[in-house]
Coordinates of C-alpha atoms and ligand atoms in Angstrom, one line a residue:
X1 CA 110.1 93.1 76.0
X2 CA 113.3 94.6 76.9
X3 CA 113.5 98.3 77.2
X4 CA 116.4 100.8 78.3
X5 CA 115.7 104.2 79.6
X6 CA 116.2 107.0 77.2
X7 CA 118.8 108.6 79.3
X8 CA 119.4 111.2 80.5
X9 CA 117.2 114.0 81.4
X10 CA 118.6 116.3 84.2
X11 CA 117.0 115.8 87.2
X12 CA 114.9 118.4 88.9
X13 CA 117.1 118.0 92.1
X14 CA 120.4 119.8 92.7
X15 CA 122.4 116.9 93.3
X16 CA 125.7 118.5 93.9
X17 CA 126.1 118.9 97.4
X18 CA 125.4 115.2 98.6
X19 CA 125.1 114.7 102.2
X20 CA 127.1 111.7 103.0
X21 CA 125.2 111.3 106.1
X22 CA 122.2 110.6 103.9
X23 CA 124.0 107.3 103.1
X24 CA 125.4 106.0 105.8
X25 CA 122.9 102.7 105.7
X26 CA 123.5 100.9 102.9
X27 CA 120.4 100.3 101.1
X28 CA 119.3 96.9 102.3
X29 CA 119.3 96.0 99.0
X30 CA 122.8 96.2 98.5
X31 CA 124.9 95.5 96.7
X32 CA 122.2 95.2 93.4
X33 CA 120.7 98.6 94.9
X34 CA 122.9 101.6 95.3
X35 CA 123.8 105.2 95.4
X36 CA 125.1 106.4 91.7
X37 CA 125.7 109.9 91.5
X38 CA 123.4 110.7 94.1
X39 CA 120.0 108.6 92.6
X40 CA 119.6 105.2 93.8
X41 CA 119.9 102.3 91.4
X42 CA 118.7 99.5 90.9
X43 CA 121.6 97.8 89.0
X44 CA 122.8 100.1 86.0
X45 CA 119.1 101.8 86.3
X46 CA 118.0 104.8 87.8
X47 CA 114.9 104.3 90.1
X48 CA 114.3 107.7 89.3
X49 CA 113.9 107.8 86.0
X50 CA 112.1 104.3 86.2
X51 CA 109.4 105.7 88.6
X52 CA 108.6 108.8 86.1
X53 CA 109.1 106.5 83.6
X54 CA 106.3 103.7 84.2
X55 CA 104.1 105.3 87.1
X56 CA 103.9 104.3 90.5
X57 CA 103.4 102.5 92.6
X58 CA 105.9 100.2 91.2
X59 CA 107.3 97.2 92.1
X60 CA 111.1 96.8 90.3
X61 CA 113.2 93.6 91.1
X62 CA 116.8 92.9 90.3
X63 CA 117.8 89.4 88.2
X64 CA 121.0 90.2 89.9
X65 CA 120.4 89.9 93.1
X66 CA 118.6 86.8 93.0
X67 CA 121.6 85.2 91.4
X68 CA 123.2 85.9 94.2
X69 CA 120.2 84.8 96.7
X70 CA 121.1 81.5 94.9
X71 CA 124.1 81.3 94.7
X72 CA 124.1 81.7 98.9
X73 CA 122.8 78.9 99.1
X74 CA 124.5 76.6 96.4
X75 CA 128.3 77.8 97.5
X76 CA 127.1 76.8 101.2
X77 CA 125.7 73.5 100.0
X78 CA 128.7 72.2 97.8
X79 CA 128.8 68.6 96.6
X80 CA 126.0 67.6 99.8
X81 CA 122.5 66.1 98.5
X82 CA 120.6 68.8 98.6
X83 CA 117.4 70.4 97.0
X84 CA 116.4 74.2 97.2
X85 CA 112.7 74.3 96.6
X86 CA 112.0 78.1 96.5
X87 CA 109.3 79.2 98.6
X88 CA 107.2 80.4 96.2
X89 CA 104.1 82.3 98.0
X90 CA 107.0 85.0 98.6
X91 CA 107.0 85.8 95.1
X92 CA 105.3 84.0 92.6
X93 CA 105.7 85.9 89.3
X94 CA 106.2 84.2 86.2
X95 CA 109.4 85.3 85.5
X96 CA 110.8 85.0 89.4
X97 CA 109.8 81.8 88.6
X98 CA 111.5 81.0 85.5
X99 CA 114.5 82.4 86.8
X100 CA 115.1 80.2 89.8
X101 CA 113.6 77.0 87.6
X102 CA 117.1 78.2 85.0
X103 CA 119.1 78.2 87.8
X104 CA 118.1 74.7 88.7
X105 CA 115.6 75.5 91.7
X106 CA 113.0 73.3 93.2
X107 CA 109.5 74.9 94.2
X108 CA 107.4 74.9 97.2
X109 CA 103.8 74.8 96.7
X110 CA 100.6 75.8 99.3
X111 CA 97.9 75.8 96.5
X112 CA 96.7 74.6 93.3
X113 CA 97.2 78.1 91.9
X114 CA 101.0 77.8 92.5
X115 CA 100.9 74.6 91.0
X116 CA 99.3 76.0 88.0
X117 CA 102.1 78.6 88.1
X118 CA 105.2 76.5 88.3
X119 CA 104.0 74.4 85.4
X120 CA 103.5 77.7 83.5
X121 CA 107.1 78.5 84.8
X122 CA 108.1 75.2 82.8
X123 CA 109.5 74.3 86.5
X124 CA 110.5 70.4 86.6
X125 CA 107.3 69.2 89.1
X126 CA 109.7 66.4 90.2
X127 CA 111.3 68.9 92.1
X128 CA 107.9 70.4 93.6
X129 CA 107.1 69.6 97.7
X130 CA 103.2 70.5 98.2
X131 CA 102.9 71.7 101.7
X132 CA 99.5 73.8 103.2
X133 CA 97.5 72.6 105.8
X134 CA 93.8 72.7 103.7
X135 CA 94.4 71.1 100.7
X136 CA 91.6 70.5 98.7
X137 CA 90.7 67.1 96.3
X138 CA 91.3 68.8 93.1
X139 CA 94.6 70.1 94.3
X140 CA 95.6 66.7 95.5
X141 CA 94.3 65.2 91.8
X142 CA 96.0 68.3 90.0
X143 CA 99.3 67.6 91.9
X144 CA 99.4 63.5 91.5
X145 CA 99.1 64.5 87.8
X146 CA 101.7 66.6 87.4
X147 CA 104.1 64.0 89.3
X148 CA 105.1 66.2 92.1
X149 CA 108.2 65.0 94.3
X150 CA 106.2 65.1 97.7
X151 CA 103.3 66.2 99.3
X152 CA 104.3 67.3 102.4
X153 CA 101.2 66.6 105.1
X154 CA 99.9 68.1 107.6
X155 CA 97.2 66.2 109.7
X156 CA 95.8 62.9 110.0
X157 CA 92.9 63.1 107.7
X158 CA 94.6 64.7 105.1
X159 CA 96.4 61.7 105.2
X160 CA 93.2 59.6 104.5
X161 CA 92.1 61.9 101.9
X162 CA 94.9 61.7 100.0
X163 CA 95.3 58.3 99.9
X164 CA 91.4 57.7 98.4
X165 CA 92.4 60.4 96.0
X166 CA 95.4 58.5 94.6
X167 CA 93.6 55.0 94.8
X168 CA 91.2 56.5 93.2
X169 CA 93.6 57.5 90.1
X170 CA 95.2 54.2 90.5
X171 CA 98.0 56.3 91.6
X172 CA 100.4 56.1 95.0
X173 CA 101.4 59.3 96.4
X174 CA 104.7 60.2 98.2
X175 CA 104.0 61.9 101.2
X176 CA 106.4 63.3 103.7
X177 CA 104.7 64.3 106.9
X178 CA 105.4 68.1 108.3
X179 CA 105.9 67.4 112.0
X180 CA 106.0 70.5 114.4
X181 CA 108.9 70.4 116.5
X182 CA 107.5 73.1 119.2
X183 CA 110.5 75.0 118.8
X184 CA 109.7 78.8 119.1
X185 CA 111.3 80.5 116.4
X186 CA 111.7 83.5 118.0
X187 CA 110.0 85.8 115.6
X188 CA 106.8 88.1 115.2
X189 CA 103.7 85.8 116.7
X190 CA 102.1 85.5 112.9
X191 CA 105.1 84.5 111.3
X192 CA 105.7 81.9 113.8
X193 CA 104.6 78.0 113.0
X194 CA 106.1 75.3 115.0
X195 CA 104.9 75.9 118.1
X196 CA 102.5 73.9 119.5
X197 CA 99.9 76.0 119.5
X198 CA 100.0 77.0 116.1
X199 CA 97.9 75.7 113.3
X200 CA 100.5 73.8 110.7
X201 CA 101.9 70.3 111.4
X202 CA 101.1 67.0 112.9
X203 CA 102.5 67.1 116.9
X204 CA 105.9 65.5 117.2
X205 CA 104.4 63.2 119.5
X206 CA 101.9 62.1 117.5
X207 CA 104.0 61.3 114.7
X208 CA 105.3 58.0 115.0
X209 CA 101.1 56.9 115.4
X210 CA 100.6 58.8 112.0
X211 CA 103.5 57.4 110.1
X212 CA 102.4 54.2 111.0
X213 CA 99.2 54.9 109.6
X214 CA 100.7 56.7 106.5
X215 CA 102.3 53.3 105.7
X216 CA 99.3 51.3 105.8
X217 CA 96.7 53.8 103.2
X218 CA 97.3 51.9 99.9
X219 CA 97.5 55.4 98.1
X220 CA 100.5 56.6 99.7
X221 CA 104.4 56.1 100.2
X222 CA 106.3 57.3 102.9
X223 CA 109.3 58.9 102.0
X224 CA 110.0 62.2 104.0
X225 CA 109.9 64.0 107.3
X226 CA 109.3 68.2 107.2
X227 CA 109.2 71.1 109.5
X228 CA 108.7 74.6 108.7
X229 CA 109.0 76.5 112.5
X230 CA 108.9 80.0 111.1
X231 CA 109.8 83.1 109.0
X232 CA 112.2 85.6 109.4
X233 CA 114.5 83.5 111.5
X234 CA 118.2 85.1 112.6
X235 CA 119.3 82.6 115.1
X236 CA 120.9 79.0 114.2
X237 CA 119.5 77.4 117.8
X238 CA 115.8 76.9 116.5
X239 CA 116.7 75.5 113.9
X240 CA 119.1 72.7 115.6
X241 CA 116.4 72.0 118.0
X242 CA 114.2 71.3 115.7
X243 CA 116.4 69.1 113.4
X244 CA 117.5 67.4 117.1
X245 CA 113.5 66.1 117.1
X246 CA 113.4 65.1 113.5
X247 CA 116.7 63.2 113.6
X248 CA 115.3 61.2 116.8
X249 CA 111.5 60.9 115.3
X250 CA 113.8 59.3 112.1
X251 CA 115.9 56.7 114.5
X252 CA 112.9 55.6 116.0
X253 CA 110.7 55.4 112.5
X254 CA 114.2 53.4 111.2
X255 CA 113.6 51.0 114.4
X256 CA 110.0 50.6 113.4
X257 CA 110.9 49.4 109.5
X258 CA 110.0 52.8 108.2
X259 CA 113.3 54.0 105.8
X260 CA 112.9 57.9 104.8
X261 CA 114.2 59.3 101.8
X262 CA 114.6 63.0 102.7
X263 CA 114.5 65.7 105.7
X264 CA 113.1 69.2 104.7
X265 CA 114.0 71.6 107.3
X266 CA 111.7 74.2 105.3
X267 CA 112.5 77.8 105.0
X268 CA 112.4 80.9 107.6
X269 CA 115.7 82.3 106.8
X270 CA 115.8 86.1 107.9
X271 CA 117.4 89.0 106.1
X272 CA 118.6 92.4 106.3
X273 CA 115.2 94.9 107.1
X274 CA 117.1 97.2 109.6
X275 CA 119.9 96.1 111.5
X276 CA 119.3 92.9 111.8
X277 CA 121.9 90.5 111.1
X278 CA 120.6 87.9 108.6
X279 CA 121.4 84.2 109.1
X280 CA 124.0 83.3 106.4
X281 CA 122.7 79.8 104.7
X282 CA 126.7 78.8 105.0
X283 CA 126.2 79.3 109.0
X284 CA 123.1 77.8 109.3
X285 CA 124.1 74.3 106.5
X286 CA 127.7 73.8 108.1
X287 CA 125.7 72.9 111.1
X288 CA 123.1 70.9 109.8
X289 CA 125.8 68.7 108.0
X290 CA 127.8 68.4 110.8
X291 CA 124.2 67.2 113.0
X292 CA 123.0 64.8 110.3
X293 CA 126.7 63.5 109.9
X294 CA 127.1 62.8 114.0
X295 CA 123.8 61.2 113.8
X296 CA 124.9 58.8 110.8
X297 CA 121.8 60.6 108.5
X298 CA 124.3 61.8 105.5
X299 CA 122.5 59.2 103.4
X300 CA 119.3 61.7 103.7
X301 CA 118.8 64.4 100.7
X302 CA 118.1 67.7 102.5
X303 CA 115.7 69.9 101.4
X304 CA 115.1 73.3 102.0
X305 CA 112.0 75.6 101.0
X306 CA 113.6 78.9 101.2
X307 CA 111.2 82.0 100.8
X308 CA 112.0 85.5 101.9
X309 CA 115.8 84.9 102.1
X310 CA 115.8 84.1 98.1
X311 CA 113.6 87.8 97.0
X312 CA 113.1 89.9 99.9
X313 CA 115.7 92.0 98.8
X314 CA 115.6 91.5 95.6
X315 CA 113.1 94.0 95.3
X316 CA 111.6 97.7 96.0
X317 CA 108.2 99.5 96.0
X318 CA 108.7 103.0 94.6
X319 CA 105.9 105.3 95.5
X320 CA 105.4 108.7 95.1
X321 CA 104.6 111.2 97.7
X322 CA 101.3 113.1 97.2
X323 CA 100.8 115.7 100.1
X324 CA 102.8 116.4 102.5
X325 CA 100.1 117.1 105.7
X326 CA 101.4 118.0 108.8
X327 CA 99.2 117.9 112.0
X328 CA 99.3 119.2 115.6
X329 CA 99.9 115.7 116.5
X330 CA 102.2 113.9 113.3
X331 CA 103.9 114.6 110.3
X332 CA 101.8 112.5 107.1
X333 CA 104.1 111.6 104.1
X334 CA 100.3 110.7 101.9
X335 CA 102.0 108.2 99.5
X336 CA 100.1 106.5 96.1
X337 CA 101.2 103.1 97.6
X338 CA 99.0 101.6 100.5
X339 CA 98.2 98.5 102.3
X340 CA 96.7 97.1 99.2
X341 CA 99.7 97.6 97.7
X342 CA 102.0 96.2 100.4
X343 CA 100.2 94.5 103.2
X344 CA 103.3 93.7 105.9
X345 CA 103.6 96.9 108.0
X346 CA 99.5 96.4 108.3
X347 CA 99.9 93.3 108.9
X348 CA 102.3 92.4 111.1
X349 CA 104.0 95.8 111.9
X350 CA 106.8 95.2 109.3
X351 CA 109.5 97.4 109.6
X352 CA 111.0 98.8 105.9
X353 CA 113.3 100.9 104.8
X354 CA 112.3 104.1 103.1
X355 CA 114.8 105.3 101.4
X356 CA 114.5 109.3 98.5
X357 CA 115.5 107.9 95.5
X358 CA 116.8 111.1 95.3
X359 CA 117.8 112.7 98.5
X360 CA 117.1 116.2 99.0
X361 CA 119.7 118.1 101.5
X362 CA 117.3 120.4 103.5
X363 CA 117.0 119.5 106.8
X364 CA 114.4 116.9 107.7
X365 CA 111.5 116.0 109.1
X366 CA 110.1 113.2 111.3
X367 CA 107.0 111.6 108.8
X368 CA 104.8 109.0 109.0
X369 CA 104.6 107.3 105.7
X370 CA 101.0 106.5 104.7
X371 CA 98.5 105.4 101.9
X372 CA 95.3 106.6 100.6
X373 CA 93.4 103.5 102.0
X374 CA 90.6 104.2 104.0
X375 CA 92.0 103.0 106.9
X376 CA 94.1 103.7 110.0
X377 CA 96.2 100.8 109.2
X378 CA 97.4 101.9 106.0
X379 CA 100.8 103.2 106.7
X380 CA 104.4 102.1 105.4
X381 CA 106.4 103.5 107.8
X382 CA 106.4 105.5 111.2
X383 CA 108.4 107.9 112.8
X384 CA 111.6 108.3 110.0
X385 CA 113.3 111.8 109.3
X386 CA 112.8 112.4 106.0
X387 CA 113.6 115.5 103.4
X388 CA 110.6 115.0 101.1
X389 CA 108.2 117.6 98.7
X390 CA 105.7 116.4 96.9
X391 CA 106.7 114.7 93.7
X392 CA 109.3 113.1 95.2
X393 CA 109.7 109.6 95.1
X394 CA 110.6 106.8 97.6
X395 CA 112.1 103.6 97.6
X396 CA 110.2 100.8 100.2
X397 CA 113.0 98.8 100.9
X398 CA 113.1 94.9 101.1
X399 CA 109.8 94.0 99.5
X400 CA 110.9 91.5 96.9
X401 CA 109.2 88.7 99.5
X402 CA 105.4 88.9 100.4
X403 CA 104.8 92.4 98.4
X404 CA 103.3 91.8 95.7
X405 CA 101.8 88.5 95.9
X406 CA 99.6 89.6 99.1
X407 CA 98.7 92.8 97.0
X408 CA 94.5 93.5 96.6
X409 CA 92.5 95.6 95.0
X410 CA 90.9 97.1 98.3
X411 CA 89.5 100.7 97.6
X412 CA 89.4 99.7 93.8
X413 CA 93.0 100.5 93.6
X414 CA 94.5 98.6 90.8
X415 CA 97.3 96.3 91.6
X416 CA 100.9 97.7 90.3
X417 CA 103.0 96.7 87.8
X418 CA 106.3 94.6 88.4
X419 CA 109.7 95.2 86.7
X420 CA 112.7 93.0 86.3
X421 CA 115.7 95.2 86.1
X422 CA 118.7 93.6 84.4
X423 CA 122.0 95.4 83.9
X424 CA 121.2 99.0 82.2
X425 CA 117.8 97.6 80.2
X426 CA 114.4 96.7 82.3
X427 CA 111.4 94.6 81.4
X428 CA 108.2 94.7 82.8
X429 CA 107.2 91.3 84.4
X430 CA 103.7 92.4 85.0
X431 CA 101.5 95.4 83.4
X432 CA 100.0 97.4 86.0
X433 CA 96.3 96.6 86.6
X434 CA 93.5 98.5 84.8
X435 CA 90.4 99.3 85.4
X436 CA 89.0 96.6 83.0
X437 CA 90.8 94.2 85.0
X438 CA 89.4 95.7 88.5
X439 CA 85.4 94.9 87.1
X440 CA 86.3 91.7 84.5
X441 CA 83.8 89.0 85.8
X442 CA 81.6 91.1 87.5
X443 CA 77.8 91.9 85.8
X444 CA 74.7 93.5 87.4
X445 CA 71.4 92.2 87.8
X446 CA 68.9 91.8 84.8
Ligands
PLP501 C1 106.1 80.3 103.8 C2 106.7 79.0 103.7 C3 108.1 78.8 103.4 C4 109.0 80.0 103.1 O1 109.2 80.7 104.2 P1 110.3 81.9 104.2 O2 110.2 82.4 105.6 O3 109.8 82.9 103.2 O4 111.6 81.4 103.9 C5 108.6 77.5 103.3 N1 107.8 76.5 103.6 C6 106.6 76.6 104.0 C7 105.8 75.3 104.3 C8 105.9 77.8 104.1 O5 104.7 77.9 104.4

């Protein structure tokens, strides 16, 4: 259901004397979020009033922006053969989803959940790619049924099962096989995948043995080559390296008899957090087309399973400080969103933007941002100067990609809702969690 904001109650804040040097980073949301009057938008809608509004935590997304995520990527890729397959474990909601499937996108899969998703998404499965490196029977059965485009795989024996499971549908499969390169991506340690040492992929020099075995199961057809090397990739050289080993694995399959339909370079595109400087798709595709074209491979379609670069800043976590506790040692921001809530700084040490929805102009104070987990691990954000009294409430930046979907309920905190923000009128994607939902399914002992 769409819904507007009854506008416009006057906020508690005196807003009149703006600091400018409050908003000398642009959001890293921008353009979709912005300053208006002094309140951060998101789109034509206050964050402000959206926060009192619905409750937070809160997770609010803008349809805007990921027209534009899109669009990055279809103005870089012109009239070449190529199919985005959104990366959906960044952010699977329905109506993320159903967005990207309007706008013509291709999925990426690592589960039979998602599969069960996308179809609910009324996503075309002939433009799905399966990758994950554990898949299970029933998700190989589930995804031969719904006639997905590839399954993109990761070791030898999965190679074996898969072919029994299609013989034993009196199906074939197409597989592609997701070679690491043992390029090093040159990102955080858990967020890189193609080196050698990590867990995804078949070795690239073991992959010539395993085609050849690919083509001989009965149950399968060859008809790809993937990589995925990484996430939150700025640099253009990883990727070339890794293409360089793909394109010279393909020669030597093409000497062998073995013709491939399609290269997927996978995903890993960085953006904006900080100050890092994001890797344009346009950057990164010109080369790729001028590689495959020197190599005589422009006959290949070219896939990409973009992720984080299509969401991350999309979206926000409002949250709303609690207590403000200050310590010999630290200044606590106490915020009602936590690691449950958004995992990444636990995690890996993620680095977001906080961001007052509506700045305050006393002088600040240097704040760690935390949650109300039971846990030393649960913050947001360290060391920012920030104006804040309680009430007030605070934009996590950049956490359209891997926010929500790795939310729990740890600390029976129920999971928040989701909001799509389009124009001046919002819906809400996803009701926030109650407690009915925290103990559905669970019954004591006779
Ligand atoms: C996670 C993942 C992606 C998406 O990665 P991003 O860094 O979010 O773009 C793409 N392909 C595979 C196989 C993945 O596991």
């Amino acid at each position: 259901m769409a819904r507007r904001l009854k506008t416009l109650e006057p906020h508690c804040h005196d807003m009149t004397a703006h600091s400018p040097t409050m908003t000398t980073r642009q959001p890293a949301g921008a353009p979709h979020f912005h300053d208006q009057d002094g309140t951060l938008h998101a789109e034509g809608v206050s964050l402000a009033e959206l926060g009192q509004a619905l409750g937070t935590p809160l997770y609010v997304y803008s349809r805007a922006a990921l027209a534009t995520a899109w669009s990055s990527y279809q103005d870089a890729i012109g009239s070449h053969n190529v199919l985005v397959c959104f990366g959906m474990k960044a952010n699977s909601n329905l109506a993320v989803l159903k967005e990207f499937a309007r706008l013509g996108s291709g999925f990426d899969i690592v589960s039979g959940g998602e599969l069960a998703r996308v179809l609910a998404a009324g996503a075309n499965p002939a433009k799905v790619v399966f990758s994950g490196v554990g898949k299970q029977r029933w998700e190989m059965q589930a995804a031969l049924e719904a006639g997905v485009k590839c399954f993109n795989v990761e070791s030898v024996p999965e190679l074996q099962r898969l072919s029994d499971v299609a013989c034993s549908m009196g199906k074939v499969a197409p597989v592609s096989l997701r070679v690491n390169p043992d390029v090093d991506a040159q990102t955080h340690p858990y967020i890189s995948t193609g080196l050698k040492e990590n867990k995804f992929g078949i070795a690239i020099e073991e992959a010539l043995g395993a085609y050849q075995l690919a083509t001989s199961l009965p149950g399968l057809n060859v008809v790809g080559v993937d990589c995925h090397i990484g996430s939150q990739i700025t640099e253009v050289s990883p990727y070339l390296d890794a293409l360089d080993k793909l394109l010279a694995l393909i020669e030597q399959l093409g000497a062998l008899g073995i013709e491939l339909k399609h290269l997927d370079l996978g995903g890993g595109l960085g953006i904006r957090y900080d100050d890092e400087t994001p890797l344009a798709p346009k950057v990164l595709l010109d080369r790729v087309f001028a590689a495959l074209e020197s190599r005589g491979c422009s006959s290949l379609q070219l896939v990409l399973e973009p992720g984080r670069s299509m969401v991350g800043n999309a979206g926000v976590l409002l949250t709303s400080v609690q207590y403000l506790k200050h310590t010999e040692a630290r200044n606590f921001a106490i915020v009602d969103a936590g690691m449950n809530d958004l995992l990444r700084p636990a995690l890996y040490e993620a680095w977001h933007g906080v961001l007052p929805v509506v700045p305050r102009q006393s002088t600040t104070t240097l704040y760690d941002v935390v949650g109300p987990v039971c846990e030393s691990a649960d913050w947001l954000a360290r060391g920012r100067q920030l104006s804040l009294e309680e009430g007030d409430i605070l934009a996590i930046e950049s956490a359209g990609a891997y926010g929500f979907v790795m939310a729990g309920n740890y600390n029976s905190r129920p999971r928040p809702a989701e909001v799509m923000v389009d124009g001046d009128i919002f819906h809400v994607i996803r009701q926030r969690e109650t407690f009915a939902d925290l103990i559905r399914g669970e019954s004591c002992l006779p």
